Short mmCIF file of N, CA and C in Angstrom, two decimals:
data_model
loop_
_atom_site.label_atom_id
_atom_site.label_comp_id
_atom_site.label_asym_id
_atom_site.label_seq_id
_atom_site.Cartn_x
_atom_site.Cartn_y
_atom_site.Cartn_z
N MET A 1 10.18 -4.41 -8.04
CA MET A 1 8.74 -4.77 -7.88
C MET A 1 8.36 -5.00 -6.67
N LEU A 2 6.90 -4.75 -6.54
CA LEU A 2 6.40 -5.09 -5.24
C LEU A 2 5.97 -6.67 -4.85
N SER A 3 6.24 -6.91 -3.88
CA SER A 3 6.05 -8.34 -3.58
C SER A 3 4.39 -8.63 -3.59
N LYS A 4 4.02 -9.90 -3.94
CA LYS A 4 2.73 -10.32 -3.90
C LYS A 4 2.12 -9.94 -2.39
N LYS A 5 2.88 -10.00 -1.56
CA LYS A 5 2.22 -9.74 -0.11
C LYS A 5 2.00 -8.24 0.12
N THR A 6 2.67 -7.44 -0.47
CA THR A 6 2.31 -5.79 -0.44
C THR A 6 1.30 -5.54 -1.40
N LYS A 7 1.34 -6.21 -2.48
CA LYS A 7 0.07 -5.85 -3.52
C LYS A 7 -1.00 -6.51 -2.91
N TYR A 8 -1.31 -7.78 -2.33
CA TYR A 8 -2.40 -7.98 -1.60
C TYR A 8 -2.72 -7.07 -0.40
N ALA A 9 -1.76 -6.74 0.36
CA ALA A 9 -2.09 -5.83 1.51
C ALA A 9 -2.63 -4.54 1.03
N ILE A 10 -2.20 -4.03 -0.15
CA ILE A 10 -2.93 -2.74 -0.54
C ILE A 10 -4.24 -2.99 -1.14
N ASN A 11 -4.36 -3.92 -1.62
CA ASN A 11 -5.77 -4.36 -2.23
C ASN A 11 -6.73 -4.62 -1.12
N ALA A 12 -6.20 -5.29 -0.03
CA ALA A 12 -7.09 -5.67 0.94
C ALA A 12 -7.29 -4.14 1.80
N LEU A 13 -6.45 -3.33 1.93
CA LEU A 13 -6.84 -2.02 2.45
C LEU A 13 -7.67 -1.16 1.61
N VAL A 14 -7.72 -1.28 0.41
CA VAL A 14 -8.47 -0.40 -0.68
C VAL A 14 -9.82 -0.96 -0.35
N TYR A 15 -10.04 -2.25 -0.26
CA TYR A 15 -11.29 -2.71 -0.10
C TYR A 15 -11.94 -2.53 1.15
N LEU A 16 -11.10 -2.58 2.23
CA LEU A 16 -11.67 -2.06 3.62
C LEU A 16 -12.14 -0.77 3.53
N ALA A 17 -11.33 0.14 2.95
CA ALA A 17 -11.63 1.51 2.94
C ALA A 17 -12.97 1.75 2.33
N ARG A 18 -13.23 0.98 1.29
CA ARG A 18 -14.76 1.17 0.34
C ARG A 18 -15.84 0.53 1.16
N GLU A 19 -15.44 -0.68 1.92
CA GLU A 19 -16.59 -1.59 2.46
C GLU A 19 -16.81 -1.36 3.78
N SER A 20 -15.79 -1.06 4.64
CA SER A 20 -16.06 -1.02 6.12
C SER A 20 -16.56 0.50 6.39
N LYS A 21 -17.64 0.74 6.33
CA LYS A 21 -18.41 1.90 6.47
C LYS A 21 -18.69 2.04 8.08
N ASP A 22 -18.54 3.07 8.68
CA ASP A 22 -18.76 3.46 10.24
C ASP A 22 -18.02 2.44 11.11
N GLY A 23 -16.92 2.00 10.65
CA GLY A 23 -16.01 1.17 11.44
C GLY A 23 -16.61 -0.34 11.64
N LYS A 24 -17.64 -0.62 10.79
CA LYS A 24 -18.15 -2.00 10.73
C LYS A 24 -17.07 -3.04 10.20
N PRO A 25 -16.74 -4.12 11.12
CA PRO A 25 -15.76 -5.04 10.51
C PRO A 25 -16.13 -5.72 9.33
N VAL A 26 -15.21 -6.20 8.66
CA VAL A 26 -15.41 -6.88 7.27
C VAL A 26 -14.97 -8.31 7.58
N GLN A 27 -15.36 -9.50 7.09
CA GLN A 27 -14.99 -10.69 7.44
C GLN A 27 -13.70 -10.98 6.43
N ILE A 28 -12.86 -11.76 6.91
CA ILE A 28 -11.88 -12.11 6.09
C ILE A 28 -12.32 -12.68 4.76
N SER A 29 -13.17 -13.64 5.01
CA SER A 29 -13.71 -14.43 3.83
C SER A 29 -14.19 -13.58 2.56
N ARG A 30 -14.93 -12.60 3.12
CA ARG A 30 -15.40 -11.41 2.11
C ARG A 30 -14.21 -10.74 1.16
N ILE A 31 -13.21 -10.47 2.00
CA ILE A 31 -12.14 -9.80 1.43
C ILE A 31 -11.52 -10.83 0.38
N ALA A 32 -11.13 -11.96 0.99
CA ALA A 32 -10.35 -12.91 0.22
C ALA A 32 -11.07 -13.31 -0.99
N GLU A 33 -12.45 -13.54 -1.11
CA GLU A 33 -13.15 -13.80 -2.35
C GLU A 33 -13.14 -12.65 -3.37
N SER A 34 -13.57 -11.49 -2.77
CA SER A 34 -13.65 -10.24 -3.60
C SER A 34 -12.37 -9.85 -4.22
N GLU A 35 -11.13 -9.91 -3.50
CA GLU A 35 -10.08 -9.46 -4.16
C GLU A 35 -9.10 -10.74 -4.68
N HIS A 36 -9.54 -12.02 -4.56
CA HIS A 36 -8.86 -13.04 -5.15
C HIS A 36 -7.39 -13.34 -4.26
N ILE A 37 -7.63 -13.32 -2.99
CA ILE A 37 -6.30 -13.54 -2.11
C ILE A 37 -6.46 -14.78 -1.34
N PRO A 38 -5.62 -15.64 -1.41
CA PRO A 38 -5.60 -16.94 -0.58
C PRO A 38 -6.16 -16.45 0.88
N ARG A 39 -7.11 -17.22 1.43
CA ARG A 39 -7.39 -16.76 2.98
C ARG A 39 -6.41 -16.86 3.79
N LYS A 40 -5.63 -17.86 3.81
CA LYS A 40 -4.43 -17.97 4.92
C LYS A 40 -3.53 -16.97 4.74
N PHE A 41 -3.11 -16.73 3.44
CA PHE A 41 -1.99 -15.74 3.33
C PHE A 41 -2.63 -14.24 3.75
N LEU A 42 -3.91 -14.05 3.46
CA LEU A 42 -4.53 -12.74 3.95
C LEU A 42 -4.79 -12.73 5.29
N GLU A 43 -4.83 -13.83 5.95
CA GLU A 43 -4.98 -13.69 7.52
C GLU A 43 -3.56 -13.19 8.15
N ALA A 44 -2.44 -13.58 7.53
CA ALA A 44 -1.17 -13.28 8.01
C ALA A 44 -0.83 -11.70 7.46
N ILE A 45 -1.29 -11.27 6.42
CA ILE A 45 -1.16 -9.94 5.92
C ILE A 45 -2.03 -8.93 6.93
N LEU A 46 -3.17 -9.34 7.10
CA LEU A 46 -4.12 -8.50 7.99
C LEU A 46 -3.38 -8.50 9.31
N LEU A 47 -3.00 -9.47 9.88
CA LEU A 47 -2.45 -9.41 11.19
C LEU A 47 -1.36 -8.45 11.38
N GLU A 48 -0.31 -8.47 10.43
CA GLU A 48 0.79 -7.52 10.34
C GLU A 48 0.39 -6.07 10.11
N LEU A 49 -0.77 -5.87 9.31
CA LEU A 49 -1.26 -4.51 9.30
C LEU A 49 -2.00 -4.12 10.69
N ARG A 50 -2.46 -5.10 11.28
CA ARG A 50 -2.99 -4.72 12.58
C ARG A 50 -1.95 -4.49 13.67
N HIS A 51 -0.94 -5.18 13.60
CA HIS A 51 0.15 -5.05 14.46
C HIS A 51 0.79 -3.60 14.27
N ALA A 52 0.70 -3.29 12.93
CA ALA A 52 1.41 -1.81 12.59
C ALA A 52 0.51 -0.65 12.91
N GLY A 53 -0.72 -1.02 13.47
CA GLY A 53 -1.63 0.14 13.86
C GLY A 53 -2.56 0.55 12.59
N MET A 54 -2.48 -0.04 11.56
CA MET A 54 -3.45 0.39 10.30
C MET A 54 -4.59 -0.12 10.50
N LEU A 55 -4.73 -1.25 11.02
CA LEU A 55 -6.19 -1.99 10.95
C LEU A 55 -6.52 -2.38 12.65
N ASN A 56 -7.61 -2.70 12.95
CA ASN A 56 -8.23 -3.40 14.06
C ASN A 56 -9.01 -4.38 13.81
N SER A 57 -9.22 -5.36 14.89
CA SER A 57 -10.16 -6.32 14.59
C SER A 57 -11.22 -6.53 15.68
N ARG A 58 -12.19 -7.18 15.48
CA ARG A 58 -13.18 -7.50 16.40
C ARG A 58 -13.72 -9.12 16.22
N LYS A 59 -13.65 -9.62 17.25
CA LYS A 59 -13.72 -11.25 17.21
C LYS A 59 -15.30 -11.44 17.25
N GLY A 60 -15.70 -12.75 17.06
CA GLY A 60 -16.96 -13.06 16.94
C GLY A 60 -17.72 -13.28 15.75
N LYS A 61 -19.07 -13.48 15.87
CA LYS A 61 -19.78 -13.95 14.66
C LYS A 61 -19.96 -12.57 13.72
N THR A 62 -19.99 -11.54 14.37
CA THR A 62 -20.21 -10.16 13.33
C THR A 62 -18.76 -9.51 13.28
N GLY A 63 -17.65 -10.28 13.89
CA GLY A 63 -16.18 -9.81 13.77
C GLY A 63 -15.60 -9.74 12.54
N GLY A 64 -14.39 -9.12 12.42
CA GLY A 64 -13.45 -8.94 11.04
C GLY A 64 -12.61 -7.97 11.13
N TYR A 65 -12.25 -7.50 10.34
CA TYR A 65 -11.10 -6.36 10.32
C TYR A 65 -11.79 -4.99 9.92
N TYR A 66 -11.31 -3.87 10.23
CA TYR A 66 -11.73 -2.62 9.93
C TYR A 66 -10.53 -1.66 10.06
N LEU A 67 -10.69 -0.42 9.31
CA LEU A 67 -9.48 0.49 9.42
C LEU A 67 -9.38 1.24 10.83
N GLN A 68 -8.11 1.05 11.29
CA GLN A 68 -7.87 1.67 12.57
C GLN A 68 -7.56 3.29 12.42
N LEU A 69 -6.93 3.68 11.23
CA LEU A 69 -6.64 4.97 10.79
C LEU A 69 -7.63 5.52 9.62
N SER A 70 -7.50 6.81 9.43
CA SER A 70 -8.37 7.08 8.45
C SER A 70 -7.75 6.90 7.06
N THR A 71 -8.48 6.99 6.02
CA THR A 71 -7.96 6.79 4.68
C THR A 71 -7.04 7.66 4.22
N ASP A 72 -6.95 8.80 4.83
CA ASP A 72 -5.80 9.89 4.58
C ASP A 72 -4.62 9.48 5.33
N GLU A 73 -4.65 8.71 6.27
CA GLU A 73 -3.62 8.47 7.23
C GLU A 73 -2.63 7.13 6.67
N ILE A 74 -3.32 6.40 5.86
CA ILE A 74 -2.68 5.22 5.33
C ILE A 74 -2.22 5.40 3.89
N ASN A 75 -0.69 5.36 3.96
CA ASN A 75 -0.28 5.63 2.54
C ASN A 75 0.62 4.49 1.97
N ILE A 76 0.82 4.18 0.77
CA ILE A 76 1.49 3.30 0.07
C ILE A 76 3.04 3.13 0.55
N ALA A 77 3.59 4.26 0.94
CA ALA A 77 5.06 4.03 1.33
C ALA A 77 5.11 3.22 2.63
N ASN A 78 4.19 3.63 3.57
CA ASN A 78 4.08 2.75 4.80
C ASN A 78 3.88 1.22 4.74
N VAL A 79 3.01 1.10 3.95
CA VAL A 79 2.57 -0.19 3.45
C VAL A 79 3.93 -1.08 2.84
N MET A 80 4.55 -0.54 1.84
CA MET A 80 5.69 -1.15 1.22
C MET A 80 6.71 -1.36 2.23
N ARG A 81 7.00 -0.26 3.16
CA ARG A 81 8.17 -0.52 3.98
C ARG A 81 7.88 -1.57 4.92
N LEU A 82 6.55 -1.76 5.39
CA LEU A 82 6.16 -2.79 6.45
C LEU A 82 6.23 -4.20 5.77
N PHE A 83 5.98 -4.54 4.54
CA PHE A 83 6.12 -5.74 3.87
C PHE A 83 7.51 -5.91 3.08
N ASP A 84 7.91 -4.95 2.35
CA ASP A 84 9.04 -5.09 1.56
C ASP A 84 10.38 -4.51 2.13
N GLY A 85 10.33 -3.67 3.14
CA GLY A 85 11.41 -3.12 3.60
C GLY A 85 11.93 -1.70 2.83
N PRO A 86 13.02 -1.45 2.66
CA PRO A 86 13.52 -0.16 2.06
C PRO A 86 12.87 0.23 0.83
N ILE A 87 12.52 1.38 0.57
CA ILE A 87 11.89 1.81 -0.65
C ILE A 87 13.45 2.20 -1.72
N ALA A 88 14.46 2.55 -1.04
CA ALA A 88 15.56 2.88 -1.71
C ALA A 88 16.05 1.86 -2.57
N LEU A 89 16.87 2.25 -3.90
CA LEU A 89 17.48 1.11 -4.64
C LEU A 89 18.82 0.96 -4.12
N LEU A 90 19.26 1.80 -3.47
CA LEU A 90 20.79 1.64 -2.85
C LEU A 90 20.69 1.47 -1.29
N PRO A 91 21.37 0.65 -0.76
CA PRO A 91 21.36 0.74 0.85
C PRO A 91 21.94 2.13 1.46
N CYS A 92 22.81 2.84 0.86
CA CYS A 92 23.40 4.06 1.37
C CYS A 92 22.42 5.26 1.02
N VAL A 93 21.26 5.16 0.69
CA VAL A 93 20.34 6.04 0.48
C VAL A 93 18.80 5.81 1.22
N ALA A 94 18.94 4.55 1.96
CA ALA A 94 17.82 4.22 2.53
C ALA A 94 17.51 4.96 3.74
N TYR A 95 16.25 5.32 4.02
CA TYR A 95 15.85 6.22 5.18
C TYR A 95 15.88 5.42 6.59
N LYS A 96 15.21 4.37 6.46
CA LYS A 96 15.14 3.53 7.94
C LYS A 96 16.07 2.41 7.78
N TYR A 97 16.66 2.15 6.81
CA TYR A 97 17.62 0.82 6.64
C TYR A 97 18.94 1.25 6.09
N TYR A 98 19.44 2.37 6.52
CA TYR A 98 20.80 2.59 5.88
C TYR A 98 21.70 1.72 6.08
N GLU A 99 22.53 1.39 4.95
CA GLU A 99 23.97 0.75 5.20
C GLU A 99 24.90 1.43 4.17
N ARG A 100 26.21 1.49 4.65
CA ARG A 100 27.23 1.91 3.70
C ARG A 100 27.38 0.94 2.46
N CYS A 101 27.69 1.33 1.44
CA CYS A 101 28.01 0.71 0.25
C CYS A 101 29.24 0.09 0.43
N GLU A 102 29.67 -1.22 0.32
CA GLU A 102 30.92 -1.86 0.49
C GLU A 102 32.05 -1.19 -0.33
N GLU A 103 31.54 -1.01 -1.70
CA GLU A 103 32.54 -0.39 -2.65
C GLU A 103 32.80 1.01 -2.76
N CYS A 104 31.95 1.73 -1.90
CA CYS A 104 32.15 3.14 -1.87
C CYS A 104 33.36 3.64 -1.15
N ARG A 105 33.96 4.80 -1.85
CA ARG A 105 35.14 5.23 -1.26
C ARG A 105 34.82 6.47 -0.57
N ASP A 106 33.85 7.30 -1.06
CA ASP A 106 33.47 8.58 -0.38
C ASP A 106 32.05 9.06 -0.67
N GLU A 107 31.39 8.68 0.43
CA GLU A 107 29.74 8.94 0.29
C GLU A 107 29.55 10.28 -0.13
N GLU A 108 30.12 11.22 0.49
CA GLU A 108 29.82 12.54 0.32
C GLU A 108 29.99 13.20 -1.21
N THR A 109 30.98 12.57 -1.89
CA THR A 109 31.16 12.97 -3.32
C THR A 109 30.70 12.03 -4.29
N CYS A 110 29.99 11.00 -3.86
CA CYS A 110 29.69 10.06 -4.81
C CYS A 110 28.46 10.42 -5.64
N GLY A 111 28.64 10.43 -6.86
CA GLY A 111 27.57 11.05 -7.78
C GLY A 111 26.53 9.91 -7.97
N ILE A 112 26.86 8.53 -7.93
CA ILE A 112 25.82 7.63 -8.04
C ILE A 112 24.81 7.60 -6.90
N ARG A 113 25.27 7.88 -5.75
CA ARG A 113 24.57 8.02 -4.36
C ARG A 113 23.64 9.44 -4.61
N ALA A 114 24.21 10.40 -5.01
CA ALA A 114 23.30 11.49 -5.23
C ALA A 114 22.16 11.42 -6.12
N VAL A 115 22.59 10.80 -7.26
CA VAL A 115 21.29 10.44 -8.09
C VAL A 115 20.28 9.53 -7.54
N PHE A 116 20.74 8.57 -6.89
CA PHE A 116 19.73 7.59 -6.11
C PHE A 116 19.20 8.25 -5.09
N SER A 117 19.69 9.16 -4.18
CA SER A 117 19.00 9.65 -3.36
C SER A 117 17.88 10.65 -3.68
N GLU A 118 18.11 11.26 -5.03
CA GLU A 118 17.10 12.13 -5.49
C GLU A 118 15.97 11.08 -6.00
N VAL A 119 16.24 9.95 -6.56
CA VAL A 119 15.15 8.99 -7.02
C VAL A 119 14.33 8.63 -5.86
N ARG A 120 15.01 8.23 -4.59
CA ARG A 120 14.45 7.87 -3.49
C ARG A 120 13.44 8.89 -2.93
N SER A 121 14.01 10.06 -2.77
CA SER A 121 13.16 11.08 -2.33
C SER A 121 11.76 11.35 -3.12
N GLU A 122 12.09 11.37 -4.37
CA GLU A 122 10.93 11.66 -5.37
C GLU A 122 9.82 10.60 -5.21
N THR A 123 10.36 9.40 -5.12
CA THR A 123 9.47 8.24 -5.02
C THR A 123 8.69 8.09 -3.56
N VAL A 124 9.61 8.34 -2.68
CA VAL A 124 8.82 8.32 -1.30
C VAL A 124 7.77 9.46 -1.16
N GLN A 125 8.01 10.61 -1.79
CA GLN A 125 7.16 11.74 -1.92
C GLN A 125 5.92 11.36 -2.46
N MET A 126 5.98 10.76 -3.65
CA MET A 126 4.67 10.12 -4.67
C MET A 126 4.03 9.26 -3.67
N LEU A 127 4.95 8.24 -3.15
CA LEU A 127 4.21 7.08 -2.50
C LEU A 127 3.53 7.39 -1.17
N LYS A 128 4.04 8.58 -0.43
CA LYS A 128 3.29 9.18 0.65
C LYS A 128 2.02 9.77 0.38
N GLY A 129 2.04 10.37 -1.00
CA GLY A 129 0.74 10.91 -1.26
C GLY A 129 -0.34 10.10 -2.01
N ALA A 130 0.16 8.87 -2.15
CA ALA A 130 -0.99 7.69 -2.62
C ALA A 130 -1.44 7.18 -1.39
N THR A 131 -2.53 8.01 -0.75
CA THR A 131 -3.07 7.37 0.39
C THR A 131 -4.27 6.75 -0.20
N LEU A 132 -4.91 5.95 0.93
CA LEU A 132 -6.20 4.90 0.28
C LEU A 132 -7.24 6.12 -0.23
N SER A 133 -7.44 7.28 0.40
CA SER A 133 -8.42 8.14 -0.06
C SER A 133 -8.10 8.55 -1.41
N GLU A 134 -6.74 8.98 -1.78
CA GLU A 134 -6.30 9.32 -3.21
C GLU A 134 -6.63 8.05 -4.27
N ILE A 135 -6.24 6.90 -3.63
CA ILE A 135 -6.49 5.82 -4.59
C ILE A 135 -7.84 5.48 -5.03
N ILE A 136 -8.78 5.61 -4.10
CA ILE A 136 -10.21 5.55 -4.23
C ILE A 136 -10.62 6.53 -5.23
N LYS A 137 -10.41 7.85 -4.75
CA LYS A 137 -10.77 8.92 -5.65
C LYS A 137 -10.21 8.70 -7.27
N ARG A 138 -9.00 8.38 -7.44
CA ARG A 138 -8.40 7.98 -8.78
C ARG A 138 -9.13 7.10 -9.43
N SER A 139 -9.43 6.03 -8.87
CA SER A 139 -10.26 4.66 -9.14
C SER A 139 -11.50 5.19 -9.50
N GLU A 140 -12.28 5.96 -8.87
CA GLU A 140 -13.67 6.56 -9.11
C GLU A 140 -13.67 7.40 -10.50
N GLY A 141 -12.72 8.24 -10.61
CA GLY A 141 -12.30 9.23 -11.73
C GLY A 141 -12.09 8.40 -13.01
N LEU A 142 -11.28 7.37 -12.86
CA LEU A 142 -10.93 6.58 -13.92
C LEU A 142 -12.10 5.58 -14.41
N LYS A 143 -13.10 5.25 -13.51
CA LYS A 143 -14.23 4.62 -13.92
C LYS A 143 -15.17 5.44 -14.73
N LYS A 144 -15.42 6.67 -14.20
CA LYS A 144 -16.19 7.61 -14.80
C LYS A 144 -15.73 8.03 -16.35
N GLU A 145 -14.36 8.01 -16.52
CA GLU A 145 -13.57 8.42 -17.76
C GLU A 145 -14.00 7.10 -18.58
N ALA A 146 -13.83 6.10 -18.06
CA ALA A 146 -13.93 4.90 -19.00
C ALA A 146 -15.32 4.80 -19.51
N SER A 147 -16.24 5.11 -18.41
CA SER A 147 -17.78 5.12 -18.81
C SER A 147 -18.10 6.06 -19.92
N LEU A 148 -17.46 7.15 -19.79
CA LEU A 148 -17.70 8.28 -20.81
C LEU A 148 -17.26 8.05 -22.29
N GLN A 149 -16.12 7.23 -22.22
CA GLN A 149 -15.38 6.84 -23.58
C GLN A 149 -16.34 5.76 -24.19
N LYS A 150 -16.88 4.92 -23.26
CA LYS A 150 -17.68 3.63 -23.78
C LYS A 150 -18.98 4.28 -24.35
N LYS A 151 -19.51 5.22 -23.85
CA LYS A 151 -20.92 5.98 -24.38
C LYS A 151 -20.34 6.73 -25.70
N GLY A 152 -19.18 7.13 -25.54
CA GLY A 152 -18.75 8.12 -26.72
C GLY A 152 -18.58 7.23 -27.97
N ILE A 153 -18.06 5.86 -27.75
CA ILE A 153 -17.95 5.04 -28.82
C ILE A 153 -19.10 4.57 -29.29
N LYS A 154 -20.12 4.06 -28.42
CA LYS A 154 -21.46 3.80 -28.76
C LYS A 154 -22.14 4.61 -29.79
N LYS A 155 -22.03 5.85 -29.39
CA LYS A 155 -22.75 6.93 -30.08
C LYS A 155 -22.23 7.09 -31.46
N LYS A 156 -21.09 6.65 -31.74
CA LYS A 156 -20.38 6.93 -33.13
C LYS A 156 -20.86 5.91 -34.21
#
């Protein structure tokens, strides 16, 4: 499961992708209120995202945070790795956090490793495809679909 920190980071990034038009900074208080994220917790999250190069900030009265990268360049895999570490379910198949399993006798012929390697590869591929722009696009599509269904129910 995703940590609360990762979920909040994703929510904040999606909010910034929607609200930060033309690189205009969005104040932390606006994000915290809209996304129901404790402000102090959000400050720490946004700082980590800034250090990772996903966000930038501007100080002052009109300051706040804005996306440093495009919505097509920020994906869920990178956010998850930043806050939760490896995506792999076993350390022996982790991409950036590889560790040999203590109980493993032969990695090359381990069927368990082969299965979980496939799971990791498919999962990472899907998460890399889940960019901010894709998430927003899906959300808008789901809203349209829900709206049409409501209209269809009302007509009956």
